Short mmCIF file of C-alpha atoms in Angstrom, two decimals:
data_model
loop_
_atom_site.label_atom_id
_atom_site.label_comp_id
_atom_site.label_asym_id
_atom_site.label_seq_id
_atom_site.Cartn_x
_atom_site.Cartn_y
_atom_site.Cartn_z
CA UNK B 1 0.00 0.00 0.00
CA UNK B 2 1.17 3.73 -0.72
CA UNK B 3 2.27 5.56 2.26
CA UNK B 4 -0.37 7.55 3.61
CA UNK B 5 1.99 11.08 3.08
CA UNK B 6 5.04 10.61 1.15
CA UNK B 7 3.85 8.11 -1.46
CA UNK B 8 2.28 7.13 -4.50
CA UNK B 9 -1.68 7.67 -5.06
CA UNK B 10 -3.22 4.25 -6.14
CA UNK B 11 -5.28 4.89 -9.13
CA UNK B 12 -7.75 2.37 -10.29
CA UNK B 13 -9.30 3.44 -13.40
CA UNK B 14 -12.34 1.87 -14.67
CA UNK B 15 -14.45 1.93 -17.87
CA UNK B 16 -18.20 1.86 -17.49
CA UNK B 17 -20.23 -1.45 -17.76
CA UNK B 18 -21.75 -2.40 -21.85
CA UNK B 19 -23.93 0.59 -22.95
CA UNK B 20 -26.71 0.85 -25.15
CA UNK B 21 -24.29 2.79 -27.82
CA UNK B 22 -21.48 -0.13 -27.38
CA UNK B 23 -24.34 -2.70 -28.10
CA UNK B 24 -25.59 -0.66 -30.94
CA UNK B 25 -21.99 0.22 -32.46
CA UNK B 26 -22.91 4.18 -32.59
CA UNK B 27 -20.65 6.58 -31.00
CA UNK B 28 -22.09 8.45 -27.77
CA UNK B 29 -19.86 11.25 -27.02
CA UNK B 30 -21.79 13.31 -24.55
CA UNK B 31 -25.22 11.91 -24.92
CA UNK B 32 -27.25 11.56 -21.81
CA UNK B 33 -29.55 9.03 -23.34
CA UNK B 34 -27.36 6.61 -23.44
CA UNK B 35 -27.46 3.69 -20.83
CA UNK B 36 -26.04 0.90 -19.20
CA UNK B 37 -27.44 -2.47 -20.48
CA UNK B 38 -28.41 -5.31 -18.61
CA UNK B 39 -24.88 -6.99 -19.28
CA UNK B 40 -23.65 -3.76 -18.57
CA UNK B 41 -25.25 -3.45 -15.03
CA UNK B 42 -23.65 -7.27 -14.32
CA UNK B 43 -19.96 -5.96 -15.48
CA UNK B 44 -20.36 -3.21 -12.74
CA UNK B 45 -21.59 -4.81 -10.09
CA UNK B 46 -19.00 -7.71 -11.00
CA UNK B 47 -16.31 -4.83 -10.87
CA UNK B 48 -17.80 -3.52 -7.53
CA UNK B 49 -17.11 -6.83 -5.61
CA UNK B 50 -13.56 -7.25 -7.00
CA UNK B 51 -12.63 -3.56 -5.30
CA UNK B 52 -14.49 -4.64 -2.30
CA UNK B 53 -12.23 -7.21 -1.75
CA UNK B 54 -8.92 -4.10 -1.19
CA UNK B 55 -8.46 -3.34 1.85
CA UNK B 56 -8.69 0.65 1.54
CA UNK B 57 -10.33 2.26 -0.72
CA UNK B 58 -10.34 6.55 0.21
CA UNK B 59 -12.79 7.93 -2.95
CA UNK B 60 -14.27 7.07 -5.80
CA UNK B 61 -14.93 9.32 -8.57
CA UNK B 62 -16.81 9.29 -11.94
CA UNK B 63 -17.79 11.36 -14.91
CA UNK B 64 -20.98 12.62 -14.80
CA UNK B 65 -22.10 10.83 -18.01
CA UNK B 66 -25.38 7.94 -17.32
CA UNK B 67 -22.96 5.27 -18.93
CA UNK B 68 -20.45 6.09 -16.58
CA UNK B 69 -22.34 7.12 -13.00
CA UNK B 70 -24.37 4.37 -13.24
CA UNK B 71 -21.55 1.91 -12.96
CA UNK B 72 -19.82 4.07 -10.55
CA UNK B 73 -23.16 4.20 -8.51
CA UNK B 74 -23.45 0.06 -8.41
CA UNK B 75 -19.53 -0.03 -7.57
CA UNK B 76 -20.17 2.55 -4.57
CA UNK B 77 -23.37 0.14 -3.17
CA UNK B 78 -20.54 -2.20 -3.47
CA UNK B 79 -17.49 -0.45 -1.90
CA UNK B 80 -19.92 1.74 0.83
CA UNK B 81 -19.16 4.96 -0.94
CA UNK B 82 -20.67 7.77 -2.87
CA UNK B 83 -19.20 8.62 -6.32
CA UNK B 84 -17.79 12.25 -6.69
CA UNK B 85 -18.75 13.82 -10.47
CA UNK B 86 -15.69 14.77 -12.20
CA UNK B 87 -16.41 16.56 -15.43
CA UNK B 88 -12.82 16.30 -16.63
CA UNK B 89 -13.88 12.95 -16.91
CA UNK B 90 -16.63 13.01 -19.46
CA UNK B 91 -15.70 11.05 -23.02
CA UNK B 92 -14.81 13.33 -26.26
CA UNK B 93 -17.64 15.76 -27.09
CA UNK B 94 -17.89 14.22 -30.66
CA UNK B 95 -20.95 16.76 -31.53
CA UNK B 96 -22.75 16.48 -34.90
CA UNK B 97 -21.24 12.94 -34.67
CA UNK B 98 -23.25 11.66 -31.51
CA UNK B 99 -25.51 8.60 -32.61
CA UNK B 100 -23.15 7.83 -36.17
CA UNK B 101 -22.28 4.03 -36.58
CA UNK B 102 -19.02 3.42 -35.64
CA UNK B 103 -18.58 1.85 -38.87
CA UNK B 104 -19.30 5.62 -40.67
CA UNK B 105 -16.38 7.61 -39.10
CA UNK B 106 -13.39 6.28 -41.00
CA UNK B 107 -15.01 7.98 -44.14
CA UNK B 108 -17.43 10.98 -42.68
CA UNK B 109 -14.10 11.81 -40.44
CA UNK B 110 -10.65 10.64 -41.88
CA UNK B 111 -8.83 13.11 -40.28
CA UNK B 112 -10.36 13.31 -36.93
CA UNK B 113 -9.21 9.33 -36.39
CA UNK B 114 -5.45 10.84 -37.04
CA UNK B 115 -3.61 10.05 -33.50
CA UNK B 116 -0.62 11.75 -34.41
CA UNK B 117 -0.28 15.07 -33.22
CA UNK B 118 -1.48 16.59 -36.38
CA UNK B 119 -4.63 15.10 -36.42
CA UNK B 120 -5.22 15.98 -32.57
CA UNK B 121 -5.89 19.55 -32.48
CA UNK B 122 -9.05 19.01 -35.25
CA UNK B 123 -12.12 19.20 -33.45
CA UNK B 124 -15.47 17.14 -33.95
CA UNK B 125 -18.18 19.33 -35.89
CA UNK B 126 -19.43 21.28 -32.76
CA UNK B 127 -17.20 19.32 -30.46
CA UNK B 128 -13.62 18.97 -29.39
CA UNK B 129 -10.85 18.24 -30.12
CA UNK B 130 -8.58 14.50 -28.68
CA UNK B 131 -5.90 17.31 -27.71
CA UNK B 132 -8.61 19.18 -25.40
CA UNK B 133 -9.88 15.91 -24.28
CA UNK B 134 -6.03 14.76 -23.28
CA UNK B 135 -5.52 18.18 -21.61
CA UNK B 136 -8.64 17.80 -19.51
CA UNK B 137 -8.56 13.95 -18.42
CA UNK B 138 -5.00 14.45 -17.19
CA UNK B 139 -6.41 17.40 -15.34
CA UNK B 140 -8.36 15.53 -13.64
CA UNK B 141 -5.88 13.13 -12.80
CA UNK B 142 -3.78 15.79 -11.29
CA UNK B 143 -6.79 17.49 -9.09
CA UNK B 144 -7.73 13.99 -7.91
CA UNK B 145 -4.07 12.92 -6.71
CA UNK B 146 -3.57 16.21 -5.32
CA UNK B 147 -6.40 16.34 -2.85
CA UNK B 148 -5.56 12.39 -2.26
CA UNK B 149 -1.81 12.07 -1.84
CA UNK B 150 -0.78 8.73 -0.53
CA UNK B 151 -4.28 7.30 -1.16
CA UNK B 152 -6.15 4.91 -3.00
CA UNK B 153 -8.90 6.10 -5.27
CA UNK B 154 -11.61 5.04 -7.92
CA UNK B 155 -11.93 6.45 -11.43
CA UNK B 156 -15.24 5.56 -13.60
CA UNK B 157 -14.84 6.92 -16.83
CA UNK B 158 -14.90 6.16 -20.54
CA UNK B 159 -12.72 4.65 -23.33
CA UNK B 160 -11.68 7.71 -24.82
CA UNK B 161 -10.02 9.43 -21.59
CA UNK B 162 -8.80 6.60 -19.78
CA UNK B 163 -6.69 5.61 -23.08
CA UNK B 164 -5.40 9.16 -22.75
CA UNK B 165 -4.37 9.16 -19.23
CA UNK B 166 -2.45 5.99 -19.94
CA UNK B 167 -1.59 6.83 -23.21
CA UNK B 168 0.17 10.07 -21.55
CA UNK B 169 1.26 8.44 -18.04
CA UNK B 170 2.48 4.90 -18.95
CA UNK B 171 3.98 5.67 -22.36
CA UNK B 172 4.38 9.53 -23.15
CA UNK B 173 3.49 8.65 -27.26
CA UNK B 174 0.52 9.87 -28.29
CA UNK B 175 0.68 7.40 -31.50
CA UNK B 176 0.35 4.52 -28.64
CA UNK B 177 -3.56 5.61 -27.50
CA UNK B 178 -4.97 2.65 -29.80
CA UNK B 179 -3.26 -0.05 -27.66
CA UNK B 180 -4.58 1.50 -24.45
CA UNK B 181 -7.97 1.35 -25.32
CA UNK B 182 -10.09 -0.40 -22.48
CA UNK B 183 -12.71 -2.91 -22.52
CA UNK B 184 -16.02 -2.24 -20.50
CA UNK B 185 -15.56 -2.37 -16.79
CA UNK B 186 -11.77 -3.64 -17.43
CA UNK B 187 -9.44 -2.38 -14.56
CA UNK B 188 -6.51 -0.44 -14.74
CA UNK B 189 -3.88 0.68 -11.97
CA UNK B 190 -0.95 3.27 -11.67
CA UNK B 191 0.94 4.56 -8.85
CA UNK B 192 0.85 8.27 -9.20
CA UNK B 193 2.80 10.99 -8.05
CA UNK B 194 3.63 14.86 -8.96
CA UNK B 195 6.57 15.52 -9.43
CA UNK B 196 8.49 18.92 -10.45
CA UNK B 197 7.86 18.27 -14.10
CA UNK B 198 3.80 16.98 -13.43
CA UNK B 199 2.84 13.72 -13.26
CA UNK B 200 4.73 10.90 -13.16
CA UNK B 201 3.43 7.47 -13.09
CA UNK B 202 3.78 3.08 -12.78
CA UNK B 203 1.62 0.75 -14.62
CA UNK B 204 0.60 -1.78 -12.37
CA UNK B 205 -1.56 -3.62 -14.91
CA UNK B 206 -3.99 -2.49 -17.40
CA UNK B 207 -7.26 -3.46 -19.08
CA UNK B 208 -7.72 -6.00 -16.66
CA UNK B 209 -11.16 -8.35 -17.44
CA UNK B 210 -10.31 -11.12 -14.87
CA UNK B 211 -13.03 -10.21 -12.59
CA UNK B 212 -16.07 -10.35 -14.81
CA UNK B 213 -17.85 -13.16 -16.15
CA UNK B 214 -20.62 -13.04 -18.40
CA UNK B 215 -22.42 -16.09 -18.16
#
């Protein structure tokens, strides 16, 4: 365990449970009519008794988004705590885009699916851009270690930042996000701390499914 002043922050960063987009293959961005589905509410509370079984765990905190506070809301029944809403932790705004079939975007936006730094400052059609999204999940990162130094906190979010604050904290190449994509409700860990030059970080393990079985 981190020491309670002078070390690491435990991070355990979760993706939200199957939604109705993921089951539909649209993409969801900031729509608030999107759900968890039934499979989706199983992954969660599946997730919740797997961190119920560490011994400490100080906060948990999720994006505000259904998708994502409803699985942070069945992990807290699970864990005996009360998700914080983090808006830093909301997936891309993809605007216009919300509701398109996955299988669309490679030809209605070629160069929005660039990874590479020159394709991350183009934003969605009345969205954002993956650079603002980057800049704002690792903000959030940094608030929550900050107020939690030494501790050992919860993250419910989405695919899109939770690759990023990998992406950013386990490899520092932004042409890496598509390997740090996570599966719903997979776990991931890091030892956090901030350092002179920001954050600085250990991958303890990442996308990890082990706890959740679908049958």
């Amino acid at each position: 365990m981190p020491d309670a002043t002078n070390g690491p922050t435990r991070l355990l960063l979760v993706r939200h449970g199957e939604s109705t987009s993921n089951r539909q293959k649209v993409i969801s961005g900031w729509s608030t009519d999107v759900v968890l589905t039934e499979l989706g509410r199983l992954q969660a509370a599946q997730t919740g008794e797997a961190l119920r079984l560490i011994e400490s765990i100080d906060a948990l905190f999720a994006s505000p988004l259904p998708r994502a506070w409803e699985t942070a809301t069945i992990i807290g029944d699970a864990i005996g705590m009360t998700p914080v809403s983090v808006d830093d932790l909301r997936e891309i705004n993809v605007g216009t885009a919300t509701g398109s079939p996955l299988t669309d975007l490679r030809s209605l936006f070629p160069s929005l699916l660039d990874r590479h730094e020159s394709g991350l400052h183009i934003a969605w059609p009345e969205g954002e851009s993956h650079a603002q999204l980057r800049e704002r999940a690792l903000r959030a990162v940094e608030t929550i270690v900050a107020g939690h130094l030494g501790k050992t906190v919860v993250a419910v979010a989405h695919g899109g930042p939770l690759a990023w604050i990998v992406t950013m904290l386990a490899s520092g190449d932004e042409a890496t996000y598509e390997q740090w994509r996570h599966s719903n409700c997979a776990i991931s860990e890091l030892l956090v701390e901030i350092g002179p030059d920001g954050l600085d970080a250990n991958l303890i393990r990442f996308n990890d499914c082990a706890h959740l079985n679908e049958e």
